[in-house]
mmCIF file of C-alpha atoms in Angstrom:
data_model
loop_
_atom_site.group_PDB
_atom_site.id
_atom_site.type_symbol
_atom_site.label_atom_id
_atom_site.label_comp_id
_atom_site.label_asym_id
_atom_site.label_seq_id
_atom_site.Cartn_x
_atom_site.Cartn_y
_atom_site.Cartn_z
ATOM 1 C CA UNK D 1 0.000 0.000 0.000
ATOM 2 C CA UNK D 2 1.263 3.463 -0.640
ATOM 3 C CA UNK D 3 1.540 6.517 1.611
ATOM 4 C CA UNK D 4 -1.028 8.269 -0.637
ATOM 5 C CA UNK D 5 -3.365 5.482 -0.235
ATOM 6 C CA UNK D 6 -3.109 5.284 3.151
ATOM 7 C CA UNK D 7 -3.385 9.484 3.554
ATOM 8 C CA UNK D 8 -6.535 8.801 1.573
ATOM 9 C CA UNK D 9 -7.642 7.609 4.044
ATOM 10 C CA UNK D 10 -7.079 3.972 3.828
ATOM 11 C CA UNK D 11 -6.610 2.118 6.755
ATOM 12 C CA UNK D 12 -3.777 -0.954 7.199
ATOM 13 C CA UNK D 13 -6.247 -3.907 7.754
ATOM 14 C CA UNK D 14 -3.943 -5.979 9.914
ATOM 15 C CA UNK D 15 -4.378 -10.356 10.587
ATOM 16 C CA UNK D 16 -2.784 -10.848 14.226
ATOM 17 C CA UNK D 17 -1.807 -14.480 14.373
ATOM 18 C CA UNK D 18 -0.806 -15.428 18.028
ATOM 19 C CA UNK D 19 -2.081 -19.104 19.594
ATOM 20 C CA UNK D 20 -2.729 -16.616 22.923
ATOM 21 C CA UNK D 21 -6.109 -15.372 23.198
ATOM 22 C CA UNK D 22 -4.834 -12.915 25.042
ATOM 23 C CA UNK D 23 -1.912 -11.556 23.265
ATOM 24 C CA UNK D 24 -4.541 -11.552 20.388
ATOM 25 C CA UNK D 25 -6.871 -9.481 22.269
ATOM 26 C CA UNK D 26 -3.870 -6.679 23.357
ATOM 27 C CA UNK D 27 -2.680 -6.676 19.985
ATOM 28 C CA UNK D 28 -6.566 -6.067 18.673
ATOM 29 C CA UNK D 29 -6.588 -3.463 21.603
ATOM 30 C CA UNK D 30 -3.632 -1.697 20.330
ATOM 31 C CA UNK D 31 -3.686 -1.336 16.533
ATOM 32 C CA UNK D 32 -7.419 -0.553 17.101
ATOM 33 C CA UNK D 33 -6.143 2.960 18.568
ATOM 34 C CA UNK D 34 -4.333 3.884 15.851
ATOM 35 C CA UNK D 35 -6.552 6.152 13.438
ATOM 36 C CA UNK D 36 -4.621 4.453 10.652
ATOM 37 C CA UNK D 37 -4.576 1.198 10.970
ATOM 38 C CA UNK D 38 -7.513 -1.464 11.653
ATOM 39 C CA UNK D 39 -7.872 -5.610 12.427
ATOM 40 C CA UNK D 40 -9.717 -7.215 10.399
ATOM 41 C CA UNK D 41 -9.117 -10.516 12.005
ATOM 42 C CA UNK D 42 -7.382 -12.841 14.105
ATOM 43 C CA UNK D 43 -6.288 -16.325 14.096
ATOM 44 C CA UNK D 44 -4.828 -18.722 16.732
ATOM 45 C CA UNK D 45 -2.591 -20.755 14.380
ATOM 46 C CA UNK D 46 -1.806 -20.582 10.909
ATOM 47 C CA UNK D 47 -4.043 -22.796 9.168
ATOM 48 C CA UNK D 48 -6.829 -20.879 10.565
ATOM 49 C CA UNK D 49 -5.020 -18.294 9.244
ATOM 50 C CA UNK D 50 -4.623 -19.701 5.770
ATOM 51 C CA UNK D 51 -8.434 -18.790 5.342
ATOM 52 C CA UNK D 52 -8.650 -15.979 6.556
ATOM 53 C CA UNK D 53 -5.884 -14.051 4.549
ATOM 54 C CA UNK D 54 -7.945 -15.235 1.550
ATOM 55 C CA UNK D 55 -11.370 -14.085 2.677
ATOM 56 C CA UNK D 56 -9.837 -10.321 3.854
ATOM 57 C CA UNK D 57 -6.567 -10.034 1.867
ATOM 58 C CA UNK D 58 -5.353 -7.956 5.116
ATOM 59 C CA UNK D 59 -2.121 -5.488 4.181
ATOM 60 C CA UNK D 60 -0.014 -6.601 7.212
ATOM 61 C CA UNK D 61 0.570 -10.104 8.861
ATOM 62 C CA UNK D 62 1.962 -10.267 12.565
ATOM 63 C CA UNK D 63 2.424 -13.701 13.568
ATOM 64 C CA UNK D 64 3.888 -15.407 16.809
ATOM 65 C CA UNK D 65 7.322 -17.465 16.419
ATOM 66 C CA UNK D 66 5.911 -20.705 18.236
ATOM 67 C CA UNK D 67 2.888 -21.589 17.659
ATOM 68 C CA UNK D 68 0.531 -25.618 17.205
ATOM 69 C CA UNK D 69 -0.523 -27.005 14.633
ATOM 70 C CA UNK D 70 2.263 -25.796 12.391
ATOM 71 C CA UNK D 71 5.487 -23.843 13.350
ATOM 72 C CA UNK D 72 5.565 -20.539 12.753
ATOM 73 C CA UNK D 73 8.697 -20.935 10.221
ATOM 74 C CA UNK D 74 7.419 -23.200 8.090
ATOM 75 C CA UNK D 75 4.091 -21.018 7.467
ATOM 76 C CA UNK D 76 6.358 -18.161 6.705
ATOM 77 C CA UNK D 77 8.341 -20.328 4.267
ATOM 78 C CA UNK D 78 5.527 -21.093 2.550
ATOM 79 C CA UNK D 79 3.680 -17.272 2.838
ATOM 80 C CA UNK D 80 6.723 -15.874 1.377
ATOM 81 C CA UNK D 81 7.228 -18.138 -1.109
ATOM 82 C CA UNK D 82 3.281 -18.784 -2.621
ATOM 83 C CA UNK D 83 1.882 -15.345 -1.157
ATOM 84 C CA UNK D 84 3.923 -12.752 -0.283
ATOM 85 C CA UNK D 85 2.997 -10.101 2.201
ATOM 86 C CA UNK D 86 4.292 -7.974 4.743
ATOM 87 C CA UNK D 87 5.365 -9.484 8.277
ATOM 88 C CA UNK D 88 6.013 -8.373 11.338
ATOM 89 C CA UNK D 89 6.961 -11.121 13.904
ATOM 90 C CA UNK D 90 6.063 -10.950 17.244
ATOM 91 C CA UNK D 91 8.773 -12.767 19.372
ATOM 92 C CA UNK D 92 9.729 -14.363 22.826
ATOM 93 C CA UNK D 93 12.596 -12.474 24.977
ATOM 94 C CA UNK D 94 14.737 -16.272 24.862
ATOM 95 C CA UNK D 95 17.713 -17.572 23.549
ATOM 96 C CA UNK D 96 15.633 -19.475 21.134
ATOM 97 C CA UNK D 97 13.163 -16.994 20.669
ATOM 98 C CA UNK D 98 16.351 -14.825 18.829
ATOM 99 C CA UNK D 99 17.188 -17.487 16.413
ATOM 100 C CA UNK D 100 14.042 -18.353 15.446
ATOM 101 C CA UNK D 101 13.479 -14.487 14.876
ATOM 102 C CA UNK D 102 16.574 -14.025 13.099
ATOM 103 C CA UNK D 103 15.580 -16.864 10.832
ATOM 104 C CA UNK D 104 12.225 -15.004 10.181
ATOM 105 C CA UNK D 105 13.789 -12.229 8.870
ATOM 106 C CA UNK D 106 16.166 -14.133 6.595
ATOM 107 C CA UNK D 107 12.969 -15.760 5.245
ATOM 108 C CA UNK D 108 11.369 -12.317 4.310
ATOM 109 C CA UNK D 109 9.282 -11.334 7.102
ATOM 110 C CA UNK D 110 9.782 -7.196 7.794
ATOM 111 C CA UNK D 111 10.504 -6.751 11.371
ATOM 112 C CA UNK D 112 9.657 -8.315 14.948
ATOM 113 C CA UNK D 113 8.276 -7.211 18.178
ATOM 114 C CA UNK D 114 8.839 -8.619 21.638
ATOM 115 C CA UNK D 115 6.093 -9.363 23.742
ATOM 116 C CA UNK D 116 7.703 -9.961 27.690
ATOM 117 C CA UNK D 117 8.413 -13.527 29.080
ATOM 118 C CA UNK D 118 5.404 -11.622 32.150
ATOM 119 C CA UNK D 119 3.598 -9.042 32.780
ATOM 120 C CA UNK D 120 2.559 -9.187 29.115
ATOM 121 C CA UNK D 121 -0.243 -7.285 29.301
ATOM 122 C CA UNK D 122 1.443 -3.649 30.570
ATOM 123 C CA UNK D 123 4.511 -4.832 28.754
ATOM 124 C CA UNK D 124 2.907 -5.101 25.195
ATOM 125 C CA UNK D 125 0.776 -1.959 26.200
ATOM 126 C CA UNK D 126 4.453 -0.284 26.652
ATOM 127 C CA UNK D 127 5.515 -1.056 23.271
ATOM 128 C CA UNK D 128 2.234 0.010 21.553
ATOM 129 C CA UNK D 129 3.465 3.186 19.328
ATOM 130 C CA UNK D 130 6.490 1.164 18.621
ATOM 131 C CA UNK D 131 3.875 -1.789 17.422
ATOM 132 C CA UNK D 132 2.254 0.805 15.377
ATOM 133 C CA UNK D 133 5.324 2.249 14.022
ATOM 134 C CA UNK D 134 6.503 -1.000 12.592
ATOM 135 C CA UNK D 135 2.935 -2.321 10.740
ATOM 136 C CA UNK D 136 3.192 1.066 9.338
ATOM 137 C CA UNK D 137 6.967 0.085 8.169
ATOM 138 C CA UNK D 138 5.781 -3.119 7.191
ATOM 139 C CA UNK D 139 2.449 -1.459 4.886
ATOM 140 C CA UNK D 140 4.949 0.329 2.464
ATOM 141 C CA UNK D 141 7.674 -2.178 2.359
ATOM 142 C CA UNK D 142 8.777 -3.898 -0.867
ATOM 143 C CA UNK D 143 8.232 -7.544 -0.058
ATOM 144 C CA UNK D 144 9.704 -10.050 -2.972
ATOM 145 C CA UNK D 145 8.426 -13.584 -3.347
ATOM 146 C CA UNK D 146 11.496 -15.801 -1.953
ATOM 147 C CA UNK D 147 11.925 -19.131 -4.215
ATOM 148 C CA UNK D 148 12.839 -22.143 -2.243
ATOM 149 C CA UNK D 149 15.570 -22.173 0.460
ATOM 150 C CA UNK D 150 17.540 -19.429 -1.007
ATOM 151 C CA UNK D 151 18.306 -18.387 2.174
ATOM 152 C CA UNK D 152 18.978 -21.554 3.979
ATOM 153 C CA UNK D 153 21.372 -22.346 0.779
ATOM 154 C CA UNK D 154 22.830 -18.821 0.591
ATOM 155 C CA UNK D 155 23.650 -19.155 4.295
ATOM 156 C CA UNK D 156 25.057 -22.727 3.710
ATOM 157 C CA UNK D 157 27.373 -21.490 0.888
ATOM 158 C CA UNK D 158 28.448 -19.335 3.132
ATOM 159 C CA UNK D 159 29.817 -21.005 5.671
ATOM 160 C CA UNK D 160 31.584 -23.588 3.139
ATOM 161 C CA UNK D 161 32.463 -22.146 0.302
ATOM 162 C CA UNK D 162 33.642 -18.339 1.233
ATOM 163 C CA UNK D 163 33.535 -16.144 -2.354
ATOM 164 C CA UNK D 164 36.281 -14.711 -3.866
ATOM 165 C CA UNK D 165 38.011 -11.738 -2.361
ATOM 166 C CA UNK D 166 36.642 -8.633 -3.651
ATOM 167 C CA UNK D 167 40.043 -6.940 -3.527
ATOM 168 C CA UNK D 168 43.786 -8.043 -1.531
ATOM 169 C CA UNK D 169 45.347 -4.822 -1.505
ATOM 170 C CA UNK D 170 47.972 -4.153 0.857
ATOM 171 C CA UNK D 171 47.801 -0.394 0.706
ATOM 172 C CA UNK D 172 44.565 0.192 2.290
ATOM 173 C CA UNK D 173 45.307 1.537 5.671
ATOM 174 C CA UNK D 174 44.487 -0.326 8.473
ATOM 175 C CA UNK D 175 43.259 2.840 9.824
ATOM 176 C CA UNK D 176 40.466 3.122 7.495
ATOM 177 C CA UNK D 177 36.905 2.458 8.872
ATOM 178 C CA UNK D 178 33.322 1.430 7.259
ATOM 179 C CA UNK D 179 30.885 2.952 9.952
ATOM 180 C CA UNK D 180 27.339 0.990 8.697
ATOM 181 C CA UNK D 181 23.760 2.387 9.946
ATOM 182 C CA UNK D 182 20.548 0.736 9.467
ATOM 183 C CA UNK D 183 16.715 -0.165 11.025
ATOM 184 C CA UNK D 184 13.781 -2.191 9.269
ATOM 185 C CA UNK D 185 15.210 -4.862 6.899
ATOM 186 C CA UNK D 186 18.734 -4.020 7.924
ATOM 187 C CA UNK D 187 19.261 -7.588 9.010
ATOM 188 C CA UNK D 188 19.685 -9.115 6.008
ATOM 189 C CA UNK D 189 20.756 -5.646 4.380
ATOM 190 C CA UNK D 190 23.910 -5.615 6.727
ATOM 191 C CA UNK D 191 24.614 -9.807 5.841
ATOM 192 C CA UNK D 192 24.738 -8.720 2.117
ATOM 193 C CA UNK D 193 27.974 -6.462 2.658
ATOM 194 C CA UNK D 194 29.512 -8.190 5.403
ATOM 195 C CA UNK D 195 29.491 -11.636 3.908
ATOM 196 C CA UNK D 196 31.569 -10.697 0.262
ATOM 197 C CA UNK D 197 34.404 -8.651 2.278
ATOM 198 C CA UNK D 198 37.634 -10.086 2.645
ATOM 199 C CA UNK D 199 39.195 -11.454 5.927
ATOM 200 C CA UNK D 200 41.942 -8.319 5.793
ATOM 201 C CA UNK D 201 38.833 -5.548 5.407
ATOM 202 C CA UNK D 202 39.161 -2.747 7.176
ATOM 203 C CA UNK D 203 36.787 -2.347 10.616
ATOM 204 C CA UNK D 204 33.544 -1.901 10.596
ATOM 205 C CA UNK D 205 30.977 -0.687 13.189
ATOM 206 C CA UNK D 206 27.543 -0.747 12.704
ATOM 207 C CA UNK D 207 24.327 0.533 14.502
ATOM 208 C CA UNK D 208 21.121 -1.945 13.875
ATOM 209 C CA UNK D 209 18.032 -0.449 15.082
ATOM 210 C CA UNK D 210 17.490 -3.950 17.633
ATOM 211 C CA UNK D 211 16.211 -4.779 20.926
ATOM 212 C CA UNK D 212 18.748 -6.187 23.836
ATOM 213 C CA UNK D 213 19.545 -9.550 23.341
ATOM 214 C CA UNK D 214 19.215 -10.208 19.640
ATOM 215 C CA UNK D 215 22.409 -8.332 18.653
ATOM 216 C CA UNK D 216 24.466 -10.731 20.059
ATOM 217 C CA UNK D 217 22.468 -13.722 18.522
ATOM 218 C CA UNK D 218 22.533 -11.629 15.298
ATOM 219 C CA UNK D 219 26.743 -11.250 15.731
ATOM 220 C CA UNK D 220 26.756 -14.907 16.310
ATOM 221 C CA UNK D 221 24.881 -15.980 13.092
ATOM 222 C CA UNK D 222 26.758 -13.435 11.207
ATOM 223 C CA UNK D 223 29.964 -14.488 12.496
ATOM 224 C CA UNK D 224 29.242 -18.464 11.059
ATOM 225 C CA UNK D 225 28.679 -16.566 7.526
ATOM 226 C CA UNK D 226 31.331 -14.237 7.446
ATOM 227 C CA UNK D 227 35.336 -14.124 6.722
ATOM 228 C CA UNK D 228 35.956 -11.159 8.961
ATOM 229 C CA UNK D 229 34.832 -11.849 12.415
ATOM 230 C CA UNK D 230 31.722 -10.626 14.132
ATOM 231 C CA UNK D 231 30.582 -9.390 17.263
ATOM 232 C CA UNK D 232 28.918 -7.450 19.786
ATOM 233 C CA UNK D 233 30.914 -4.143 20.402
ATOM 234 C CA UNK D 234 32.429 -4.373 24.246
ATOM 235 C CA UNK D 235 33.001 -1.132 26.115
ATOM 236 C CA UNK D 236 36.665 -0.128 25.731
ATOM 237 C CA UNK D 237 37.883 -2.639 22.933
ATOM 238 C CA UNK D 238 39.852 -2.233 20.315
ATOM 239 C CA UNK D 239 38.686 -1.342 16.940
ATOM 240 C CA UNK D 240 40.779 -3.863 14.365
ATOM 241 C CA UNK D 241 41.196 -4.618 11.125
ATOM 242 C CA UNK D 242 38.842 -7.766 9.902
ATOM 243 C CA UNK D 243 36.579 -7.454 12.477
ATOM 244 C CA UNK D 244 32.807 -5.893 12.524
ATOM 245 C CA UNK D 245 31.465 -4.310 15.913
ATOM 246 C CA UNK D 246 27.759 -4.819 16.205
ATOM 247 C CA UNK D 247 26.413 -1.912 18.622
ATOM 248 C CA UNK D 248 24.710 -4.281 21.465
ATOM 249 C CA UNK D 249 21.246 -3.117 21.351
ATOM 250 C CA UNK D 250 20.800 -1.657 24.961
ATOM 251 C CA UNK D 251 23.833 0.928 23.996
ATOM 252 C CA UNK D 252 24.982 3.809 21.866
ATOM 253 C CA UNK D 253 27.970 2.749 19.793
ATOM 254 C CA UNK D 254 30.703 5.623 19.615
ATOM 255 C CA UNK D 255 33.698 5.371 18.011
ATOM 256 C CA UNK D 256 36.522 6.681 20.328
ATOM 257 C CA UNK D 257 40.523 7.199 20.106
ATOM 258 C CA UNK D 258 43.056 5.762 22.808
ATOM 259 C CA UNK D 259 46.315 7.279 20.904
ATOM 260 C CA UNK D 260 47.050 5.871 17.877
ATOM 261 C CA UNK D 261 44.417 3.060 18.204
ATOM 262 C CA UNK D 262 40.485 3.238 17.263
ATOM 263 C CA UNK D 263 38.697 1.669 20.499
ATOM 264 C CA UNK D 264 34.983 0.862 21.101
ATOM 265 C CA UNK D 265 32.828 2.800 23.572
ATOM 266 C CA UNK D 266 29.349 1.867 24.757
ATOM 267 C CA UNK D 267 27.144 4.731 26.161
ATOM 268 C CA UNK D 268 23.929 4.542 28.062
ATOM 269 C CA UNK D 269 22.826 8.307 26.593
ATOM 270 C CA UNK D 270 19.173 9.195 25.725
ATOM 271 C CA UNK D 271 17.481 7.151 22.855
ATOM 272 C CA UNK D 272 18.298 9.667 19.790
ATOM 273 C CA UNK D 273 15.685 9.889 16.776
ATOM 274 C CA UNK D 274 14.212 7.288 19.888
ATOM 275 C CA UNK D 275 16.898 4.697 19.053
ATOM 276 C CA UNK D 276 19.121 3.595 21.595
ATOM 277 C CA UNK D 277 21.500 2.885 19.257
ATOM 278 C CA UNK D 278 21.609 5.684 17.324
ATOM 279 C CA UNK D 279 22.992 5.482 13.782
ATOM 280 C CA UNK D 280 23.525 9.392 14.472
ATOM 281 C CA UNK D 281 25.400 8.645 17.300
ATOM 282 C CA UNK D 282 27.739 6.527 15.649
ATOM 283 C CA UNK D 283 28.103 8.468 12.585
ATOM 284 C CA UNK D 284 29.240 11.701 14.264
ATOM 285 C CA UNK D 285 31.273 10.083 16.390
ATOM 286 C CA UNK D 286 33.340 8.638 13.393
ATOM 287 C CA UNK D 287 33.265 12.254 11.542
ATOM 288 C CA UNK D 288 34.644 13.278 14.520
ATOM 289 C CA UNK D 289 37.454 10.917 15.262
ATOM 290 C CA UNK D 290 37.950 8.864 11.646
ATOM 291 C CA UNK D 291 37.447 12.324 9.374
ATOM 292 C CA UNK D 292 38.412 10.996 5.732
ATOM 293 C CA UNK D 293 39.789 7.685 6.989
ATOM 294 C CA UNK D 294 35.735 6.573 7.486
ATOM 295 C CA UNK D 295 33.583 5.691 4.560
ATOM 296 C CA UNK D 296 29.823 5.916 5.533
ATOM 297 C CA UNK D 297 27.348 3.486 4.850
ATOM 298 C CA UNK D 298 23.548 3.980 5.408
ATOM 299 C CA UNK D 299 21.056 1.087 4.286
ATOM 300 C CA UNK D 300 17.534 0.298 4.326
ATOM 301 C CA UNK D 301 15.357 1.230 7.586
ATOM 302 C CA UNK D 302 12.408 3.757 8.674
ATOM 303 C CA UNK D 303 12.718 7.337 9.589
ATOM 304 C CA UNK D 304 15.270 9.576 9.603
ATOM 305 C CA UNK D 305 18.406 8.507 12.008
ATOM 306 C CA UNK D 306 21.763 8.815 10.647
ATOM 307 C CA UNK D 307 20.901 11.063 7.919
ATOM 308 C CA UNK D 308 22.408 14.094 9.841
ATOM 309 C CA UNK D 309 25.128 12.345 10.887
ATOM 310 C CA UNK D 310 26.297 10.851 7.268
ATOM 311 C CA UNK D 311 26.099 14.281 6.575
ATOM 312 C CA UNK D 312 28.593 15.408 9.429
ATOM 313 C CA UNK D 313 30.725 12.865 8.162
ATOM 314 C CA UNK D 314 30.703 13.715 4.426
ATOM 315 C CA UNK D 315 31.747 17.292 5.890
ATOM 316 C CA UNK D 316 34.679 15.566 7.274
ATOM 317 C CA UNK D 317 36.122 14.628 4.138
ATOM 318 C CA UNK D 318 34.539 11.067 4.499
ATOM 319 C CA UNK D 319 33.003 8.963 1.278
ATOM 320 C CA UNK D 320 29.646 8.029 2.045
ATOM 321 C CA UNK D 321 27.217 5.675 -0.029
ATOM 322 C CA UNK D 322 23.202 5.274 0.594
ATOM 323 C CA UNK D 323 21.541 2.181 -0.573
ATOM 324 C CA UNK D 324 18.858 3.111 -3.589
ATOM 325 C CA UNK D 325 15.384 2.888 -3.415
ATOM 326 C CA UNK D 326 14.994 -0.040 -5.575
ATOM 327 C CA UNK D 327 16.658 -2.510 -3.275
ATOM 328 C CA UNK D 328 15.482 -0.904 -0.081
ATOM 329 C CA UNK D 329 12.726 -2.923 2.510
ATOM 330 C CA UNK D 330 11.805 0.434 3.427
ATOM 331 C CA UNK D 331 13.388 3.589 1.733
ATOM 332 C CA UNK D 332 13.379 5.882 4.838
ATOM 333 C CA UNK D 333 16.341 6.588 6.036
ATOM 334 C CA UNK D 334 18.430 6.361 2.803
ATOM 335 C CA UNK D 335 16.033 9.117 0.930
ATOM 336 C CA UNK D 336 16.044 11.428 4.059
ATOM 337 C CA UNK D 337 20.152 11.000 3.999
ATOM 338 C CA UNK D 338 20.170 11.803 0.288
ATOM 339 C CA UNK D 339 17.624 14.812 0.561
ATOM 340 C CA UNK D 340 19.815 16.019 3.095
ATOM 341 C CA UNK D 341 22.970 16.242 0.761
ATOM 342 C CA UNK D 342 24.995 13.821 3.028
ATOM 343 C CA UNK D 343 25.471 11.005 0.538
ATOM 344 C CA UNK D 344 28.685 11.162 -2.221
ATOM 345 C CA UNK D 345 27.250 7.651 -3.795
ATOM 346 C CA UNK D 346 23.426 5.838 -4.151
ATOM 347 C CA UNK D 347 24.123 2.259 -4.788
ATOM 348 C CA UNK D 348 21.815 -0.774 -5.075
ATOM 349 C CA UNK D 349 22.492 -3.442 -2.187
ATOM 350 C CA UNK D 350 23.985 -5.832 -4.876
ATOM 351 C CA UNK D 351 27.041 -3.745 -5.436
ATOM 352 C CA UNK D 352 27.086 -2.265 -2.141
ATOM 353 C CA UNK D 353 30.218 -4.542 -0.600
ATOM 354 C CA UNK D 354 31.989 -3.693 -4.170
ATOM 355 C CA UNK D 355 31.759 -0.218 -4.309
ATOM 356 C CA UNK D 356 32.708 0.256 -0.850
ATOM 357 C CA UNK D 357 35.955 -1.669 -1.572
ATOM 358 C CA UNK D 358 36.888 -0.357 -4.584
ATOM 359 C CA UNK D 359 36.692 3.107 -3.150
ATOM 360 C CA UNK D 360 38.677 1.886 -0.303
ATOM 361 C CA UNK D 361 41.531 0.253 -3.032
ATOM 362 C CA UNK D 362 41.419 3.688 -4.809
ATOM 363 C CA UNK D 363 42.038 5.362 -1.804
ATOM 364 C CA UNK D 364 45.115 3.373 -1.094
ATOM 365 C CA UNK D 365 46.212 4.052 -4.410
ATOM 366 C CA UNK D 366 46.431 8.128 -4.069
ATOM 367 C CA UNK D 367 48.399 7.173 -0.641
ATOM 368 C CA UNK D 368 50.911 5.667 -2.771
ATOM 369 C CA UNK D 369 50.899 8.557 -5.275
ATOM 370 C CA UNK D 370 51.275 10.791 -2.923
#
């Protein structure tokens, strides 16, 4: 559905899909506040939710993790692949809870919620604009029909057959950074370019719009993909070469200096742009203490954070890329980066680890030159 439509006056006729009757009934509760959005039904598994997407061909899906009668995987498998639609999980604070989330998102679906392990009813009241924010995400997002495994085999590939470097060149600095924001489909956005990089890349910190507890389940699965190693950023480490620092999601990432050396810092701050991390936080702090060593990456995700701060670190001599609208889940915080003059290159996701490499190789090059 597009934003005209729905400032029309069209309402996002939502299908909540939860085996709790009374997470249903919260969930019917809170989307039924919004002006703009409206459900037209719920289900308590999915194969009574098979029907009803076919009798009221509803613009937004949120459906629980676990569920009877059929897991909740294997019905998104099979939505994504015979029906696509937008999805928005709704997942349990646990250890498997994250996987199985992460997994969702690989398959296709949008974005997740949390609902807590108790107190669920003031707890899902708590996140109720954030609930709202993301089935509006998930009403304009481009959602592509996903053939057969092509994630599970992608992921496989991998982990056993690493690709080709994209470059081995010895005159990159090791002081050179790729600083990496991103929110709604960022997950799979931020595999893309991490997977094709070479085990001697230079560092790279990134800022995921994501609740506590999955980042580190997110570093993990990345880290079984990757040839650089991944993690969850620690207060005070070091920033090296062929690693990526995943900002943990309870903290602001900032990158700091400790002499010569690029180190880590984690900072309990105020939510900015009401993300706690902030890709704006992370961004300035690299225009601040990388300048023109930093090359500035902002992909797919909702709203505006990190479009001032790609700016700020354009104006520090850094190169900065914004992933294009075509390839974009949701093209919100890319277009309000570019409208704001703070991106030197728009590239699709497919040539995103490229680009960012070669400009890195031609920057070692006018080192040597010079």
């Amino acid at each position: 559905m597009s934003i005209i439509q729905q400032q029309a006056g069209h309402r996002i006729e939502v299908l909540c899909v939860d085996d709790s009757a009374l997470v249903r009934s919260l969930m019917t509760e809170i989307i039924n506040t919004q002006p703009d959005m409206h459900v037209c039904a719920t289900a308590p598994d999915p194969l009574v939710a098979r029907e009803l997407i076919k009798q009221h061909n509803p613009d937004v899906l949120t459906l629980d993790v676990e569920m009877p009668r059929m897991d909740g995987l294997d019905f998104l498998e099979k939505l994504m692949r015979l029906r696509p639609m937008p999805v928005v999980m709704v997942s349990s604070l646990t250890e498997r809870g994250n996987e199985i989330t992460l997994r969702a998102l690989e398959l296709g679906a949008v974005d997740f919620v949390t609902k807590p392990k108790v107190g669920i009813r003031d707890g899902m009241l708590d996140y109720a604009e954030k609930l709202a924010d993301k089935i509006r995400a998930a009403s304009r997002a481009r959602v592509r029909q996903t053939p057969h495994s092509t994630h599970a085999a992608s992921g496989a590939q991998g982990a056993a057959a690493k690709p080709a470097p994209l470059f081995n060149n010895p005159l990159v600095s090791t002081e050179k950074l790729i600083i990496v924001g991103a929110s709604t489909g960022g997950t799979e956005a931020i595999r893309e370019v991490l997977v094709p990089l070479p085990p001697d890349a230079p560092a790279v910190m990134i800022a995921q719009h994501m609740p506590p507890g999955f980042t580190k389940s997110f570093a993990q699965r990345l880290n079984g993909l990757c040839r650089i190693a991944v993690k969850e950023a620690e207060h005070g480490e070091r920033v090296l070469p062929g690693h990526a620092y995943i900002a943990p999601g309870h903290a602001h990432l900032v990158l700091a200096r400790s002499g010569a050396n690029y180190v880590a810092h984690l900072s309990d701050a105020p939510p900015v742009n009401r993300h706690r991390p902030s890709v704006d936080v992370l961004f300035r702090s690299a225009a601040q203490h990388a300048g023109k060593n930093a090359l500035g990456v902002i992909l797919t995700g909702m709203g505006r954070d990190g479009a001032a701060g790609l700016l700020e670190m354009q104006q520090a001599g850094a190169y900065t890329f914004a992933q294009d609208e075509a390839s974009c889940v949701v093209f919100g915080m890319p277009r309000e980066a570019i409208a704001a003059g703070g991106a030197s290159e728009i590239a699709p996701l497919t040539e995103m680890s490229r680009r960012v490499m070669a400009r890195l190789a031609s920057m070692g090059e006018r080192v040597q030159r010079v």
